Amino acid sequence: MYEELPNGFTGMPRRGRATTGNPWAPTPRSAQANVSSGASSAAHKMPNDNPWGSSGWSANASAGMAQGSFALSYAREVDPETEDGPRSFDPDKLRMIPAADRRWAWSEIDLSAIRYNTQTLKARLRPGVAMMAVVKADGYGHGAVRCAKTALNAGADYLGVATVEEAIALREGLVNAPILVLSEPPISAIPLLLGYKVMPSIYSVEFAIQYGEAADAFSMKAPYHLAVNTGMNRIGVAHDHVVEFLRQIDFHRALELRGTFTHFATADAVQSLDFERQQHRFEAALAAMRMAGFNPGIVHAANSAAIIRFPQVHYDMVRLGIALYGLQPADITRSMVELRPAMSVKARITDTRFLPMSEGVSYGLAYRSPGSVKICTVPIGYADGLRRGLSGRTDFIVSGQRMHQVGAICMDQCMFEVDMRTYGTRRRIDPQVGDEVIIVGREGQSIVTLDDMARTLDTITHEIAIGFGCSRMTRLFV
Ligand SMILES: *Cc1c(COP(=O)(O)O)cnc(C)c1O
């Protein structure tokens, strides 16, 4: 069908075969010219000079390879008897070209690191305390389904997501564990919750009643977790109104309170007064619930920072987010637990050049060549999560050595410099097109982390991980 489009890819006259009635064949006029010039049938007599295949339509892939036309292995099979029809690409074969061979930039997720982090943090919990793996935003950019399965296999019990869509993606990825949406979805999404067996967080009476009604209509229970606002002031029932809230919805027979939770605003902060105030408010709300005869179900509050720093708030379950992916939730936790970062980012060099002194590089030409450098280009830019604010402020690793990224980071590409001078005992490196470059990760003694980038940009690692992991870059699991 694409052949019909006026897109520039019109057919070539094909030499070495019968032509009558074939729209891809030479026109009668050129055939005429061949005859009269006496050079008539060069093509007919020398079929082997056709670089697109030597023996008519039956040329197989290996013959094509032998001649350098590796693309022939992606051709549709052609009936050798009739040798009929134009050769064309087979979409199924084209699909077999791996993503990292289509574009030389990708992220790699080490699932053994996810397993290690889950086990390491699970080991810090009292026996019987459950663990929720938070896999929102596609597992912080690491791939929600694969990370969820790995975490569940390594000891996690529950999954947390931000949206109903994220929960559905897990169910469609054949994840069977309990899933909690960490906020209250729109009422219009209730059928999805029940259809995919996904629990909402609840903090409005209207949602609770509609959810209960919908479940009742299908003779189902309507399990949920109650979100309590203890000071983050983002979502939840006010900590001193919890009993009142529950009394408003308690009449509904389908509603089932499975858990009660709050979220800390300052678990990663050095100062802990605000943290303690939230803890006390939460515990007072729980006590009031129990006094009024409500069973709070699974009680949970701790995010990664609190899991590591404050065992006194582990309660019945903890919610493991950033640390699951091997990233430290705060500077203070660095010395408290050893984690393994699961994400690395890699690329291959697509072009290189030597520049004379003072030639500029990239938009604005802000960087000027000192004259002794090779400039290498990699196909990764800010549309891939390599934030433009890192321009000239991050290093790449080639053959175990750090190289300075130079010039403005573009949307799809950026450059780095390789010092070509020889001095001291330094190993001189001369990178070539196709060589691998580490944007985030470790090789030998050299390491560049998401943490480094977050610090440079004055933000948190969550944002940097998601920038790379939720971009158009392909993701490889290793
Ligand atoms: C995202 C989130 C978490 C996980 O937080 P981390 O700091 O990444 O561990 C826990 N609880 C709630 C409610 C969240 O939204």
mmCIF file of N, CA, C and O in Angstrom, residues 127-158:
data_model
loop_
_atom_site.group_PDB
_atom_site.id
_atom_site.type_symbol
_atom_site.label_atom_id
_atom_site.label_comp_id
_atom_site.label_asym_id
_atom_site.label_seq_id
_atom_site.Cartn_x
_atom_site.Cartn_y
_atom_site.Cartn_z
ATOM 1 N N PRO A 127 9.433 -8.714 61.515
ATOM 2 C CA PRO A 127 8.716 -9.825 60.880
ATOM 3 C C PRO A 127 7.225 -9.515 60.842
ATOM 4 O O PRO A 127 6.683 -8.975 61.809
ATOM 5 N N GLY A 128 6.595 -9.812 59.734
ATOM 6 C CA GLY A 128 5.153 -9.588 59.643
ATOM 7 C C GLY A 128 4.763 -8.259 59.041
ATOM 8 O O GLY A 128 3.610 -8.063 58.664
ATOM 9 N N VAL A 129 5.714 -7.330 58.949
ATOM 10 C CA VAL A 129 5.395 -6.052 58.302
ATOM 11 C C VAL A 129 5.423 -6.262 56.786
ATOM 12 O O VAL A 129 6.384 -6.812 56.244
ATOM 13 N N ALA A 130 4.364 -5.840 56.122
ATOM 14 C CA ALA A 130 4.259 -6.044 54.677
ATOM 15 C C ALA A 130 4.943 -4.914 53.924
ATOM 16 O O ALA A 130 5.242 -3.858 54.490
ATOM 17 N N MET A 131 5.209 -5.173 52.657
ATOM 18 C CA MET A 131 5.878 -4.166 51.831
ATOM 19 C C MET A 131 5.078 -3.903 50.557
ATOM 20 O O MET A 131 4.749 -4.831 49.810
ATOM 21 N N MET A 132 4.767 -2.617 50.345
ATOM 22 C CA MET A 132 4.155 -2.214 49.085
ATOM 23 C C MET A 132 5.263 -1.689 48.166
ATOM 24 O O MET A 132 6.014 -0.799 48.556
ATOM 25 N N ALA A 133 5.365 -2.250 46.965
ATOM 26 C CA ALA A 133 6.294 -1.697 45.972
ATOM 27 C C ALA A 133 5.543 -0.623 45.195
ATOM 28 O O ALA A 133 4.500 -0.895 44.594
ATOM 29 N N VAL A 134 6.047 0.603 45.249
ATOM 30 C CA VAL A 134 5.386 1.702 44.541
ATOM 31 C C VAL A 134 5.957 1.755 43.111
ATOM 32 O O VAL A 134 7.153 1.999 42.923
ATOM 33 N N VAL A 135 5.096 1.469 42.147
ATOM 34 C CA VAL A 135 5.550 1.378 40.750
ATOM 35 C C VAL A 135 4.828 2.389 39.866
ATOM 36 O O VAL A 135 4.621 2.158 38.677
ATOM 37 N N LYS A 136 4.460 3.522 40.469
ATOM 38 C CA LYS A 136 3.803 4.580 39.691
ATOM 39 C C LYS A 136 4.783 5.155 38.652
ATOM 40 O O LYS A 136 5.994 4.925 38.752
ATOM 41 N N ALA A 137 4.209 5.930 37.709
ATOM 42 C CA ALA A 137 5.016 6.538 36.643
ATOM 43 C C ALA A 137 5.910 5.493 35.978
ATOM 44 O O ALA A 137 7.113 5.671 35.818
ATOM 45 N N ASP A 138 5.266 4.372 35.594
ATOM 46 C CA ASP A 138 5.970 3.274 34.942
ATOM 47 C C ASP A 138 7.191 2.836 35.756
ATOM 48 O O ASP A 138 8.290 2.671 35.233
ATOM 49 N N GLY A 139 6.950 2.633 37.036
ATOM 50 C CA GLY A 139 8.047 2.180 37.896
ATOM 51 C C GLY A 139 9.183 3.195 37.929
ATOM 52 O O GLY A 139 10.333 2.849 37.720
ATOM 53 N N TYR A 140 8.803 4.481 38.184
ATOM 54 C CA TYR A 140 9.791 5.577 38.231
ATOM 55 C C TYR A 140 10.679 5.547 36.969
ATOM 56 O O TYR A 140 11.872 5.853 37.004
ATOM 57 N N GLY A 141 10.051 5.138 35.841
ATOM 58 C CA GLY A 141 10.782 5.089 34.580
ATOM 59 C C GLY A 141 11.541 3.795 34.356
ATOM 60 O O GLY A 141 12.260 3.672 33.362
ATOM 61 N N HIS A 142 11.361 2.816 35.267
ATOM 62 C CA HIS A 142 12.128 1.568 35.160
ATOM 63 C C HIS A 142 11.315 0.425 34.550
ATOM 64 O O HIS A 142 11.835 -0.684 34.408
ATOM 65 N N GLY A 143 10.049 0.685 34.222
ATOM 66 C CA GLY A 143 9.208 -0.379 33.669
ATOM 67 C C GLY A 143 8.369 -1.014 34.762
ATOM 68 O O GLY A 143 8.862 -1.874 35.499
ATOM 69 N N ALA A 144 7.091 -0.615 34.866
ATOM 70 C CA ALA A 144 6.266 -1.014 36.019
ATOM 71 C C ALA A 144 6.054 -2.518 36.092
ATOM 72 O O ALA A 144 6.186 -3.108 37.164
ATOM 73 N N VAL A 145 5.723 -3.139 34.966
ATOM 74 C CA VAL A 145 5.341 -4.555 35.024
ATOM 75 C C VAL A 145 6.534 -5.427 35.444
ATOM 76 O O VAL A 145 6.429 -6.230 36.378
ATOM 77 N N ARG A 146 7.677 -5.213 34.779
ATOM 78 C CA ARG A 146 8.847 -6.046 35.108
ATOM 79 C C ARG A 146 9.325 -5.785 36.533
ATOM 80 O O ARG A 146 9.691 -6.710 37.267
ATOM 81 N N CYS A 147 9.325 -4.521 36.945
ATOM 82 C CA CYS A 147 9.787 -4.206 38.302
ATOM 83 C C CYS A 147 8.813 -4.742 39.340
ATOM 84 O O CYS A 147 9.230 -5.251 40.389
ATOM 85 N N ALA A 148 7.512 -4.649 39.051
ATOM 86 C CA ALA A 148 6.510 -5.158 39.996
ATOM 87 C C ALA A 148 6.703 -6.659 40.196
ATOM 88 O O ALA A 148 6.739 -7.152 41.320
ATOM 89 N N LYS A 149 6.856 -7.377 39.092
ATOM 90 C CA LYS A 149 7.009 -8.835 39.192
ATOM 91 C C LYS A 149 8.282 -9.197 39.954
ATOM 92 O O LYS A 149 8.289 -10.105 40.790
ATOM 93 N N THR A 150 9.349 -8.462 39.665
ATOM 94 C CA THR A 150 10.619 -8.739 40.342
ATOM 95 C C THR A 150 10.495 -8.466 41.839
ATOM 96 O O THR A 150 10.932 -9.270 42.668
ATOM 97 N N ALA A 151 9.881 -7.327 42.193
ATOM 98 C CA ALA A 151 9.734 -6.975 43.607
ATOM 99 C C ALA A 151 8.845 -7.985 44.325
ATOM 100 O O ALA A 151 9.145 -8.403 45.452
ATOM 101 N N LEU A 152 7.753 -8.395 43.671
ATOM 102 C CA LEU A 152 6.846 -9.360 44.305
ATOM 103 C C LEU A 152 7.571 -10.692 44.537
ATOM 104 O O LEU A 152 7.424 -11.311 45.589
ATOM 105 N N ASN A 153 8.373 -11.095 43.562
ATOM 106 C CA ASN A 153 9.142 -12.341 43.720
ATOM 107 C C ASN A 153 10.172 -12.227 44.830
ATOM 108 O O ASN A 153 10.562 -13.231 45.425
ATOM 109 N N ALA A 154 10.631 -11.008 45.099
ATOM 110 C CA ALA A 154 11.694 -10.816 46.088
ATOM 111 C C ALA A 154 11.141 -10.486 47.469
ATOM 112 O O ALA A 154 11.906 -10.193 48.383
ATOM 113 N N GLY A 155 9.812 -10.492 47.626
ATOM 114 C CA GLY A 155 9.282 -10.308 48.973
ATOM 115 C C GLY A 155 8.271 -9.193 49.146
ATOM 116 O O GLY A 155 7.713 -9.031 50.234
ATOM 117 N N ALA A 156 8.007 -8.399 48.104
ATOM 118 C CA ALA A 156 6.959 -7.375 48.226
ATOM 119 C C ALA A 156 5.592 -8.061 48.210
ATOM 120 O O ALA A 156 5.448 -9.161 47.658
ATOM 121 N N ASP A 157 4.594 -7.387 48.836
ATOM 122 C CA ASP A 157 3.283 -8.012 48.993
ATOM 123 C C ASP A 157 2.179 -7.271 48.255
ATOM 124 O O ASP A 157 1.128 -7.832 47.958
ATOM 125 N N TYR A 158 2.399 -5.992 48.022
ATOM 126 C CA TYR A 158 1.349 -5.092 47.586
ATOM 127 C C TYR A 158 1.956 -4.182 46.530
ATOM 128 O O TYR A 158 3.180 -3.989 46.513
#
